[in-house]
């Protein structure tokens, strides 16, 4: 493969793709290629790969707190990795109706025990690491 005079090199052999989860919640892979050269000698090479997962908050765009057991609370994927984040939810008039730190996927569209109107709400995640802070909208329908 590293001979530039060969126009169409052919590699035959096997490969391994090991998968280990390390202490930092990163996936560690070892990609090993083993091949036979023209003389029948085995040659191998390996490349370590580390995949860093996206642990930023990934909020649902909508939810329906109607008691049917499906999407009854506003959920945020990766919330367990973002316990340092404060969540503020605003109504359409810009009033903060919920502030929680940490947020634990438990807002069911209620404020002070009363159902809020269905409609569009806005959220802000304010995290200690500003690169994870974000904002967006939520559609609540019943």
mmCIF file of N, CA and C in Angstrom, residues 26-76:
data_model
loop_
_atom_site.group_PDB
_atom_site.id
_atom_site.type_symbol
_atom_site.label_atom_id
_atom_site.label_comp_id
_atom_site.label_asym_id
_atom_site.label_seq_id
_atom_site.Cartn_x
_atom_site.Cartn_y
_atom_site.Cartn_z
ATOM 1 N N UNK A 26 -16.096 7.880 26.951
ATOM 2 C CA UNK A 26 -15.692 7.947 25.551
ATOM 3 C C UNK A 26 -15.521 6.524 25.039
ATOM 4 N N UNK A 27 -15.834 6.321 23.786
ATOM 5 C CA UNK A 27 -15.629 5.015 23.165
ATOM 6 C C UNK A 27 -14.205 4.957 22.627
ATOM 7 N N UNK A 28 -13.501 3.906 22.999
ATOM 8 C CA UNK A 28 -12.157 3.686 22.487
ATOM 9 C C UNK A 28 -12.200 2.493 21.547
ATOM 10 N N UNK A 29 -11.718 2.707 20.353
ATOM 11 C CA UNK A 29 -11.687 1.656 19.348
ATOM 12 C C UNK A 29 -10.248 1.426 18.940
ATOM 13 N N UNK A 30 -9.924 0.201 18.617
ATOM 14 C CA UNK A 30 -8.626 -0.122 18.040
ATOM 15 C C UNK A 30 -8.911 -0.800 16.707
ATOM 16 N N UNK A 31 -8.567 -0.111 15.641
ATOM 17 C CA UNK A 31 -8.793 -0.616 14.286
ATOM 18 C C UNK A 31 -7.505 -1.296 13.844
ATOM 19 N N UNK A 32 -7.548 -2.601 13.657
ATOM 20 C CA UNK A 32 -6.372 -3.391 13.283
ATOM 21 C C UNK A 32 -6.612 -4.013 11.916
ATOM 22 N N UNK A 33 -5.675 -3.787 11.008
ATOM 23 C CA UNK A 33 -5.734 -4.392 9.678
ATOM 24 C C UNK A 33 -4.582 -5.378 9.562
ATOM 25 N N UNK A 34 -4.896 -6.580 9.152
ATOM 26 C CA UNK A 34 -3.879 -7.613 8.945
ATOM 27 C C UNK A 34 -3.991 -8.095 7.508
ATOM 28 N N UNK A 35 -2.855 -8.168 6.840
ATOM 29 C CA UNK A 35 -2.861 -8.587 5.438
ATOM 30 C C UNK A 35 -1.649 -9.464 5.158
ATOM 31 N N UNK A 36 -1.696 -10.140 4.021
ATOM 32 C CA UNK A 36 -0.555 -10.939 3.562
ATOM 33 C C UNK A 36 0.092 -10.217 2.389
ATOM 34 N N UNK A 37 1.425 -10.138 2.417
ATOM 35 C CA UNK A 37 2.108 -9.516 1.281
ATOM 36 C C UNK A 37 2.315 -10.562 0.186
ATOM 37 N N UNK A 38 2.974 -10.185 -0.905
ATOM 38 C CA UNK A 38 3.171 -11.063 -2.063
ATOM 39 C C UNK A 38 3.936 -12.333 -1.697
ATOM 40 N N UNK A 39 4.730 -12.278 -0.633
ATOM 41 C CA UNK A 39 5.521 -13.440 -0.222
ATOM 42 C C UNK A 39 4.806 -14.302 0.816
ATOM 43 N N UNK A 40 3.573 -13.936 1.147
ATOM 44 C CA UNK A 40 2.814 -14.714 2.127
ATOM 45 C C UNK A 40 3.099 -14.324 3.564
ATOM 46 N N UNK A 41 3.847 -13.254 3.763
ATOM 47 C CA UNK A 41 4.148 -12.804 5.123
ATOM 48 C C UNK A 41 3.001 -11.942 5.651
ATOM 49 N N UNK A 42 2.667 -12.161 6.903
ATOM 50 C CA UNK A 42 1.589 -11.402 7.513
ATOM 51 C C UNK A 42 2.104 -10.037 7.980
ATOM 52 N N UNK A 43 1.355 -9.024 7.671
ATOM 53 C CA UNK A 43 1.688 -7.658 8.062
ATOM 54 C C UNK A 43 0.442 -7.055 8.707
ATOM 55 N N UNK A 44 0.619 -6.325 9.794
ATOM 56 C CA UNK A 44 -0.541 -5.687 10.412
ATOM 57 C C UNK A 44 -0.194 -4.279 10.867
ATOM 58 N N UNK A 45 -1.211 -3.491 10.970
ATOM 59 C CA UNK A 45 -1.071 -2.124 11.467
ATOM 60 C C UNK A 45 -2.318 -1.804 12.270
ATOM 61 N N UNK A 46 -2.198 -0.918 13.235
ATOM 62 C CA UNK A 46 -3.355 -0.559 14.045
ATOM 63 C C UNK A 46 -3.422 0.950 14.245
ATOM 64 N N UNK A 47 -4.645 1.410 14.419
ATOM 65 C CA UNK A 47 -4.887 2.829 14.648
ATOM 66 C C UNK A 47 -5.865 2.930 15.807
ATOM 67 N N UNK A 48 -5.469 3.604 16.896
ATOM 68 C CA UNK A 48 -6.426 3.811 17.980
ATOM 69 C C UNK A 48 -7.346 4.995 17.654
ATOM 70 N N UNK A 49 -8.638 4.834 17.943
ATOM 71 C CA UNK A 49 -9.618 5.890 17.719
ATOM 72 C C UNK A 49 -10.365 6.143 19.024
ATOM 73 N N UNK A 50 -10.581 7.407 19.344
ATOM 74 C CA UNK A 50 -11.387 7.756 20.506
ATOM 75 C C UNK A 50 -12.541 8.615 20.008
ATOM 76 N N UNK A 51 -13.753 8.170 20.304
ATOM 77 C CA UNK A 51 -14.950 8.891 19.891
ATOM 78 C C UNK A 51 -15.521 9.585 21.120
ATOM 79 N N UNK A 52 -15.595 10.899 21.049
ATOM 80 C CA UNK A 52 -16.124 11.695 22.155
ATOM 81 C C UNK A 52 -17.607 11.935 21.895
ATOM 82 N N UNK A 53 -18.480 11.434 22.768
ATOM 83 C CA UNK A 53 -19.917 11.576 22.519
ATOM 84 C C UNK A 53 -20.397 13.010 22.716
ATOM 85 N N UNK A 54 -21.467 13.355 22.038
ATOM 86 C CA UNK A 54 -22.104 14.652 22.219
ATOM 87 C C UNK A 54 -22.999 14.550 23.445
ATOM 88 N N UNK A 55 -22.598 15.196 24.528
ATOM 89 C CA UNK A 55 -23.357 15.139 25.770
ATOM 90 C C UNK A 55 -24.118 16.437 26.030
ATOM 91 N N UNK A 56 -24.243 17.272 25.005
ATOM 92 C CA UNK A 56 -24.972 18.520 25.176
ATOM 93 C C UNK A 56 -26.462 18.223 25.330
ATOM 94 N N UNK A 57 -27.202 19.128 25.980
ATOM 95 C CA UNK A 57 -28.644 18.899 26.129
ATOM 96 C C UNK A 57 -29.322 18.827 24.766
ATOM 97 N N UNK A 58 -30.206 17.842 24.592
ATOM 98 C CA UNK A 58 -30.964 17.659 23.347
ATOM 99 C C UNK A 58 -32.447 17.645 23.712
ATOM 100 N N UNK A 59 -33.071 18.828 23.803
ATOM 101 C CA UNK A 59 -34.471 18.877 24.238
ATOM 102 C C UNK A 59 -35.473 18.444 23.181
ATOM 103 N N UNK A 60 -36.588 17.899 23.645
ATOM 104 C CA UNK A 60 -37.707 17.571 22.761
ATOM 105 C C UNK A 60 -38.278 18.871 22.219
ATOM 106 N N UNK A 61 -38.745 18.834 21.007
ATOM 107 C CA UNK A 61 -39.327 20.028 20.383
ATOM 108 C C UNK A 61 -40.799 20.205 20.763
ATOM 109 N N UNK A 62 -41.431 19.108 21.210
ATOM 110 C CA UNK A 62 -42.835 19.189 21.601
ATOM 111 C C UNK A 62 -43.141 18.092 22.615
ATOM 112 N N UNK A 63 -44.235 18.284 23.332
ATOM 113 C CA UNK A 63 -44.728 17.241 24.232
ATOM 114 C C UNK A 63 -46.217 17.463 24.464
ATOM 115 N N UNK A 64 -46.867 16.416 24.969
ATOM 116 C CA UNK A 64 -48.328 16.473 25.123
ATOM 117 C C UNK A 64 -48.733 15.923 26.488
ATOM 118 N N UNK A 65 -48.735 16.777 27.501
ATOM 119 C CA UNK A 65 -49.082 16.310 28.856
ATOM 120 C C UNK A 65 -50.582 16.089 29.018
ATOM 121 N N UNK A 66 -51.062 15.009 28.401
ATOM 122 C CA UNK A 66 -52.508 14.733 28.434
ATOM 123 C C UNK A 66 -52.833 13.460 29.219
ATOM 124 N N UNK A 67 -51.835 12.889 29.896
ATOM 125 C CA UNK A 67 -52.084 11.725 30.744
ATOM 126 C C UNK A 67 -52.134 10.391 30.038
ATOM 127 N N UNK A 68 -51.767 10.351 28.757
ATOM 128 C CA UNK A 68 -51.820 9.073 28.037
ATOM 129 C C UNK A 68 -50.543 8.251 28.190
ATOM 130 N N UNK A 69 -49.567 8.780 28.936
ATOM 131 C CA UNK A 69 -48.321 8.058 29.155
ATOM 132 C C UNK A 69 -47.309 8.212 28.038
ATOM 133 N N UNK A 70 -47.621 8.985 27.015
ATOM 134 C CA UNK A 70 -46.709 9.211 25.888
ATOM 135 C C UNK A 70 -46.330 10.686 25.866
ATOM 136 N N UNK A 71 -45.066 10.970 26.046
ATOM 137 C CA UNK A 71 -44.552 12.347 26.021
ATOM 138 C C UNK A 71 -45.333 13.275 26.947
ATOM 139 N N UNK A 72 -45.626 12.802 28.153
ATOM 140 C CA UNK A 72 -46.382 13.605 29.116
ATOM 141 C C UNK A 72 -45.528 14.641 29.839
ATOM 142 N N UNK A 73 -44.203 14.511 29.755
ATOM 143 C CA UNK A 73 -43.305 15.512 30.329
ATOM 144 C C UNK A 73 -42.334 15.975 29.256
ATOM 145 N N UNK A 74 -41.846 17.190 29.425
ATOM 146 C CA UNK A 74 -40.835 17.721 28.498
ATOM 147 C C UNK A 74 -39.508 17.081 28.863
ATOM 148 N N UNK A 75 -38.959 16.310 27.941
ATOM 149 C CA UNK A 75 -37.730 15.566 28.186
ATOM 150 C C UNK A 75 -36.557 16.171 27.436
ATOM 151 N N UNK A 76 -35.400 16.048 28.070
ATOM 152 C CA UNK A 76 -34.156 16.529 27.493
ATOM 153 C C UNK A 76 -33.172 15.365 27.505
#
